[in-house]
mmCIF file with all atom_site columns, C-alpha atoms in Angstrom:
data_model
loop_
_atom_site.group_PDB
_atom_site.id
_atom_site.type_symbol
_atom_site.label_atom_id
_atom_site.label_alt_id
_atom_site.label_comp_id
_atom_site.label_asym_id
_atom_site.label_entity_id
_atom_site.label_seq_id
_atom_site.pdbx_PDB_ins_code
_atom_site.Cartn_x
_atom_site.Cartn_y
_atom_site.Cartn_z
_atom_site.occupancy
_atom_site.B_iso_or_equiv
_atom_site.pdbx_formal_charge
_atom_site.auth_seq_id
_atom_site.auth_comp_id
_atom_site.auth_asym_id
_atom_site.auth_atom_id
_atom_site.pdbx_PDB_model_num
ATOM 1   C CA . GLN A 1 1   ? -1.984  1.371  -12.292 1.00 77.00 ? 6   GLN A CA 1
ATOM 2   C CA . VAL A 1 2   ? -3.655  4.016  -9.401  1.00 86.00 ? 7   VAL A CA 1
ATOM 3   C CA . HIS A 1 3   ? -4.025  7.523  -9.769  1.00 91.00 ? 8   HIS A CA 1
ATOM 4   C CA . LEU A 1 4   ? -5.221  9.389  -6.372  1.00 94.00 ? 9   LEU A CA 1
ATOM 5   C CA . VAL A 1 5   ? -6.084  13.153 -5.829  1.00 94.00 ? 10  VAL A CA 1
ATOM 6   C CA . GLU A 1 6   ? -6.176  14.135 -1.842  1.00 96.00 ? 11  GLU A CA 1
ATOM 7   C CA . SER A 1 7   ? -8.565  16.915 -1.168  1.00 97.00 ? 12  SER A CA 1
ATOM 8   C CA . GLY A 1 8   ? -10.026 18.980 1.804   1.00 97.00 ? 13  GLY A CA 1
ATOM 9   C CA . GLY A 1 9   ? -7.225  19.909 3.875   1.00 97.00 ? 14  GLY A CA 1
ATOM 10  C CA . GLY A 1 10  ? -5.952  23.231 4.986   1.00 97.00 ? 15  GLY A CA 1
ATOM 11  C CA . LEU A 1 11  ? -5.801  25.864 8.159   1.00 98.00 ? 16  LEU A CA 1
ATOM 12  C CA . VAL A 1 12  ? -8.228  24.643 11.526  1.00 98.00 ? 17  VAL A CA 1
ATOM 13  C CA . GLN A 1 13  ? -8.044  25.484 15.084  1.00 98.00 ? 18  GLN A CA 1
ATOM 14  C CA . ALA A 1 14  ? -6.850  23.208 18.011  1.00 98.00 ? 19  ALA A CA 1
ATOM 15  C CA . GLY A 1 15  ? -9.876  21.298 19.084  1.00 98.00 ? 20  GLY A CA 1
ATOM 16  C CA . GLY A 1 16  ? -12.014 21.433 15.041  1.00 98.00 ? 21  GLY A CA 1
ATOM 17  C CA . SER A 1 17  ? -12.221 19.129 12.313  1.00 98.00 ? 22  SER A CA 1
ATOM 18  C CA . LEU A 1 18  ? -11.733 18.456 8.425   1.00 98.00 ? 23  LEU A CA 1
ATOM 19  C CA . ARG A 1 19  ? -12.617 15.764 6.330   1.00 98.00 ? 24  ARG A CA 1
ATOM 20  C CA . LEU A 1 20  ? -9.811  14.854 3.965   1.00 98.00 ? 25  LEU A CA 1
ATOM 21  C CA . SER A 1 21  ? -11.068 13.139 0.360   1.00 98.00 ? 26  SER A CA 1
ATOM 22  C CA . CYS A 1 22  ? -9.175  11.426 -1.811  1.00 96.00 ? 27  CYS A CA 1
ATOM 23  C CA . ALA A 1 23  ? -10.559 10.735 -5.386  1.00 95.00 ? 28  ALA A CA 1
ATOM 24  C CA . ALA A 1 24  ? -9.242  7.263  -6.939  1.00 93.00 ? 29  ALA A CA 1
ATOM 25  C CA . SER A 1 25  ? -9.344  6.345  -10.889 1.00 91.00 ? 30  SER A CA 1
ATOM 26  C CA . ALA A 1 26  ? -9.072  2.744  -10.191 1.00 79.00 ? 31  ALA A CA 1
ATOM 27  C CA . ARG A 1 27  ? -11.968 1.052  -11.901 1.00 81.00 ? 32  ARG A CA 1
ATOM 28  C CA . THR A 1 28  ? -11.497 -1.547 -9.603  1.00 86.00 ? 33  THR A CA 1
ATOM 29  C CA . PHE A 1 29  ? -11.810 0.906  -6.243  1.00 89.00 ? 34  PHE A CA 1
ATOM 30  C CA . SER A 1 30  ? -13.353 -1.036 -4.172  1.00 87.00 ? 35  SER A CA 1
ATOM 31  C CA . THR A 1 31  ? -10.619 -4.106 -4.712  1.00 88.00 ? 36  THR A CA 1
ATOM 32  C CA . TYR A 1 32  ? -8.181  -2.015 -2.691  1.00 92.00 ? 37  TYR A CA 1
ATOM 33  C CA . TYR A 1 33  ? -7.153  -1.172 0.756   1.00 95.00 ? 38  TYR A CA 1
ATOM 34  C CA . MET A 1 34  ? -7.167  2.010  1.204   1.00 96.00 ? 39  MET A CA 1
ATOM 35  C CA . GLY A 1 35  ? -4.854  3.719  3.345   1.00 97.00 ? 40  GLY A CA 1
ATOM 36  C CA . TRP A 1 36  ? -4.132  7.446  4.571   1.00 98.00 ? 41  TRP A CA 1
ATOM 37  C CA . PHE A 1 37  ? -0.258  8.357  6.032   1.00 98.00 ? 42  PHE A CA 1
ATOM 38  C CA . ARG A 1 38  ? 1.452   11.531 7.087   1.00 98.00 ? 43  ARG A CA 1
ATOM 39  C CA . GLN A 1 39  ? 4.325   13.833 7.388   1.00 98.00 ? 44  GLN A CA 1
ATOM 40  C CA . ALA A 1 40  ? 5.144   16.567 9.099   1.00 96.00 ? 45  ALA A CA 1
ATOM 41  C CA . PRO A 1 41  ? 8.161   18.974 8.260   1.00 91.00 ? 46  PRO A CA 1
ATOM 42  C CA . GLY A 1 42  ? 11.706  16.805 9.451   1.00 94.00 ? 47  GLY A CA 1
ATOM 43  C CA . LYS A 1 43  ? 9.680   13.450 10.603  1.00 96.00 ? 48  LYS A CA 1
ATOM 44  C CA . GLU A 1 44  ? 9.134   10.113 8.456   1.00 96.00 ? 49  GLU A CA 1
ATOM 45  C CA . ARG A 1 45  ? 5.752   9.494  7.078   1.00 96.00 ? 50  ARG A CA 1
ATOM 46  C CA . ASP A 1 46  ? 3.887   7.620  9.290   1.00 97.00 ? 51  ASP A CA 1
ATOM 47  C CA . PHE A 1 47  ? 0.646   5.895  9.439   1.00 98.00 ? 52  PHE A CA 1
ATOM 48  C CA . VAL A 1 48  ? -2.074  6.629  9.798   1.00 98.00 ? 53  VAL A CA 1
ATOM 49  C CA . ALA A 1 49  ? -5.216  4.499  8.910   1.00 98.00 ? 54  ALA A CA 1
ATOM 50  C CA . ARG A 1 50  ? -6.273  1.724  6.776   1.00 97.00 ? 55  ARG A CA 1
ATOM 51  C CA . ILE A 1 51  ? -9.625  1.149  5.754   1.00 97.00 ? 56  ILE A CA 1
ATOM 52  C CA . ASN A 1 52  ? -9.719  -2.712 4.347   1.00 95.00 ? 57  ASN A CA 1
ATOM 53  C CA . TYR A 1 53  ? -11.256 -3.368 0.075   1.00 91.00 ? 58  TYR A CA 1
ATOM 54  C CA . TRP A 1 54  ? -15.081 -4.323 -0.932  1.00 86.00 ? 59  TRP A CA 1
ATOM 55  C CA . SER A 1 55  ? -17.411 -3.396 2.591   1.00 85.00 ? 60  SER A CA 1
ATOM 56  C CA . GLY A 1 56  ? -14.847 -1.416 4.384   1.00 84.00 ? 61  GLY A CA 1
ATOM 57  C CA . ASP A 1 57  ? -15.816 -2.937 7.999   1.00 89.00 ? 62  ASP A CA 1
ATOM 58  C CA . SER A 1 58  ? -12.148 -3.159 9.473   1.00 94.00 ? 63  SER A CA 1
ATOM 59  C CA . THR A 1 59  ? -10.315 -0.116 9.997   1.00 97.00 ? 64  THR A CA 1
ATOM 60  C CA . ALA A 1 60  ? -7.172  0.162  11.582  1.00 97.00 ? 65  ALA A CA 1
ATOM 61  C CA . TYR A 1 61  ? -6.124  3.559  12.848  1.00 98.00 ? 66  TYR A CA 1
ATOM 62  C CA . ALA A 1 62  ? -2.618  5.120  14.851  1.00 98.00 ? 67  ALA A CA 1
ATOM 63  C CA . ASP A 1 63  ? -2.737  5.792  18.652  1.00 98.00 ? 68  ASP A CA 1
ATOM 64  C CA . SER A 1 64  ? -2.607  9.076  18.131  1.00 97.00 ? 69  SER A CA 1
ATOM 65  C CA . VAL A 1 65  ? -5.738  9.491  16.591  1.00 98.00 ? 70  VAL A CA 1
ATOM 66  C CA . LYS A 1 66  ? -7.598  6.410  17.466  1.00 97.00 ? 71  LYS A CA 1
ATOM 67  C CA . ASP A 1 67  ? -11.136 7.719  18.496  1.00 97.00 ? 72  ASP A CA 1
ATOM 68  C CA . ARG A 1 68  ? -10.574 11.011 16.502  1.00 98.00 ? 73  ARG A CA 1
ATOM 69  C CA . PHE A 1 69  ? -10.010 10.257 13.680  1.00 98.00 ? 74  PHE A CA 1
ATOM 70  C CA . THR A 1 70  ? -12.519 8.084  11.626  1.00 98.00 ? 75  THR A CA 1
ATOM 71  C CA . ILE A 1 71  ? -11.772 6.725  7.402   1.00 98.00 ? 76  ILE A CA 1
ATOM 72  C CA . SER A 1 72  ? -13.954 5.353  4.927   1.00 97.00 ? 77  SER A CA 1
ATOM 73  C CA . ARG A 1 73  ? -14.881 4.221  2.111   1.00 96.00 ? 78  ARG A CA 1
ATOM 74  C CA . ASP A 1 74  ? -17.592 5.204  -0.542  1.00 95.00 ? 79  ASP A CA 1
ATOM 75  C CA . ASN A 1 75  ? -17.563 2.970  -3.294  1.00 94.00 ? 80  ASN A CA 1
ATOM 76  C CA . THR A 1 76  ? -19.771 4.361  -5.592  1.00 93.00 ? 81  THR A CA 1
ATOM 77  C CA . LYS A 1 77  ? -17.769 7.589  -5.744  1.00 94.00 ? 82  LYS A CA 1
ATOM 78  C CA . ASN A 1 78  ? -13.996 5.803  -5.595  1.00 94.00 ? 83  ASN A CA 1
ATOM 79  C CA . THR A 1 79  ? -13.744 7.831  -2.616  1.00 95.00 ? 84  THR A CA 1
ATOM 80  C CA . VAL A 1 80  ? -11.774 7.111  0.555   1.00 96.00 ? 85  VAL A CA 1
ATOM 81  C CA . TYR A 1 81  ? -12.085 10.516 3.503   1.00 97.00 ? 86  TYR A CA 1
ATOM 82  C CA . LEU A 1 82  ? -10.635 10.830 6.595   1.00 98.00 ? 87  LEU A CA 1
ATOM 83  C CA . GLN A 1 83  ? -12.737 12.913 8.761   1.00 98.00 ? 88  GLN A CA 1
ATOM 84  C CA . MET A 1 84  ? -10.519 14.403 11.585  1.00 98.00 ? 89  MET A CA 1
ATOM 85  C CA . ASN A 1 85  ? -12.093 16.153 15.012  1.00 98.00 ? 90  ASN A CA 1
ATOM 86  C CA . SER A 1 86  ? -10.730 17.136 17.691  1.00 98.00 ? 91  SER A CA 1
ATOM 87  C CA . LEU A 1 87  ? -7.055  18.205 16.109  1.00 98.00 ? 92  LEU A CA 1
ATOM 88  C CA . LYS A 1 88  ? -4.635  18.577 18.102  1.00 98.00 ? 93  LYS A CA 1
ATOM 89  C CA . PRO A 1 89  ? -0.972  20.954 17.017  1.00 97.00 ? 94  PRO A CA 1
ATOM 90  C CA . GLU A 1 90  ? 0.406   18.100 16.027  1.00 97.00 ? 95  GLU A CA 1
ATOM 91  C CA . ASP A 1 91  ? -1.694  17.225 13.974  1.00 98.00 ? 96  ASP A CA 1
ATOM 92  C CA . THR A 1 92  ? -0.211  19.787 11.737  1.00 98.00 ? 97  THR A CA 1
ATOM 93  C CA . ALA A 1 93  ? 1.652   17.636 8.468   1.00 98.00 ? 98  ALA A CA 1
ATOM 94  C CA . VAL A 1 94  ? 1.122   16.621 4.480   1.00 98.00 ? 99  VAL A CA 1
ATOM 95  C CA . TYR A 1 95  ? -1.693  13.665 4.785   1.00 98.00 ? 100 TYR A CA 1
ATOM 96  C CA . TYR A 1 96  ? -1.503  11.010 1.852   1.00 97.00 ? 101 TYR A CA 1
ATOM 97  C CA . CYS A 1 97  ? -4.209  8.732  0.226   1.00 96.00 ? 102 CYS A CA 1
ATOM 98  C CA . VAL A 1 98  ? -2.713  5.107  -1.475  1.00 96.00 ? 103 VAL A CA 1
ATOM 99  C CA . VAL A 1 99  ? -4.068  2.027  -1.957  1.00 95.00 ? 104 VAL A CA 1
ATOM 100 C CA . LYS A 1 100 ? -2.852  -1.587 -1.439  1.00 94.00 ? 105 LYS A CA 1
ATOM 101 C CA . SER A 1 101 ? -3.819  -5.014 -3.294  1.00 90.00 ? 106 SER A CA 1
ATOM 102 C CA . GLN A 1 102 ? -5.626  -7.449 -1.491  1.00 86.00 ? 107 GLN A CA 1
ATOM 103 C CA . TYR A 1 103 ? -2.390  -9.516 -2.863  1.00 89.00 ? 108 TYR A CA 1
ATOM 104 C CA . GLY A 1 104 ? 0.869   -7.503 -1.739  1.00 86.00 ? 109 GLY A CA 1
ATOM 105 C CA . SER A 1 105 ? 2.256   -5.887 0.735   1.00 88.00 ? 110 SER A CA 1
ATOM 106 C CA . ASN A 1 106 ? 3.179   -1.956 -0.691  1.00 94.00 ? 111 ASN A CA 1
ATOM 107 C CA . TRP A 1 107 ? 1.258   0.715  -0.082  1.00 95.00 ? 112 TRP A CA 1
ATOM 108 C CA . TYR A 1 108 ? 1.548   2.432  -3.567  1.00 92.00 ? 113 TYR A CA 1
ATOM 109 C CA . GLY A 1 109 ? 0.239   5.465  -5.117  1.00 91.00 ? 114 GLY A CA 1
ATOM 110 C CA . TRP A 1 110 ? 1.631   8.092  -3.468  1.00 90.00 ? 115 TRP A CA 1
ATOM 111 C CA . GLY A 1 111 ? 0.289   11.807 -4.582  1.00 85.00 ? 116 GLY A CA 1
ATOM 112 C CA . GLN A 1 112 ? 0.841   15.256 -3.967  1.00 92.00 ? 117 GLN A CA 1
ATOM 113 C CA . GLY A 1 113 ? -0.345  15.043 -0.615  1.00 96.00 ? 118 GLY A CA 1
ATOM 114 C CA . THR A 1 114 ? -2.770  17.929 0.961   1.00 97.00 ? 119 THR A CA 1
ATOM 115 C CA . GLN A 1 115 ? -1.562  20.086 3.371   1.00 98.00 ? 120 GLN A CA 1
ATOM 116 C CA . VAL A 1 116 ? -3.890  20.210 7.362   1.00 98.00 ? 121 VAL A CA 1
ATOM 117 C CA . THR A 1 117 ? -2.125  22.756 10.560  1.00 98.00 ? 122 THR A CA 1
ATOM 118 C CA . VAL A 1 118 ? -3.119  23.237 13.181  1.00 98.00 ? 123 VAL A CA 1
ATOM 119 C CA . SER A 1 119 ? -3.125  25.933 14.966  1.00 97.00 ? 124 SER A CA 1
ATOM 120 C CA . SER A 1 120 ? -2.938  26.151 18.879  1.00 94.00 ? 125 SER A CA 1
#
């Protein structure tokens, strides 16, 4: 069982930056893929970014955030980050951190999320 707590959301003007953090309770944190998803009002939950287990040397991003967002992990702190730069109003959403086993295909551990609001 993995417990995830997101933080770092807030209100920012377009063009600004935020860094989201996600603290995980799992003692085997380094063995999980970590991901970020987001859900805007009235829309489905969308993939944002993911980072592979152990070294985190492999990442993937949604086209809409590529070159603006950066996912990283610190296994010594059981934490994954999402650095968001050049924010746009369409980035407004609740952001969720999730995990995936290296042996599985499903993301899980959905928590409360953290609200990001970008004003124009």
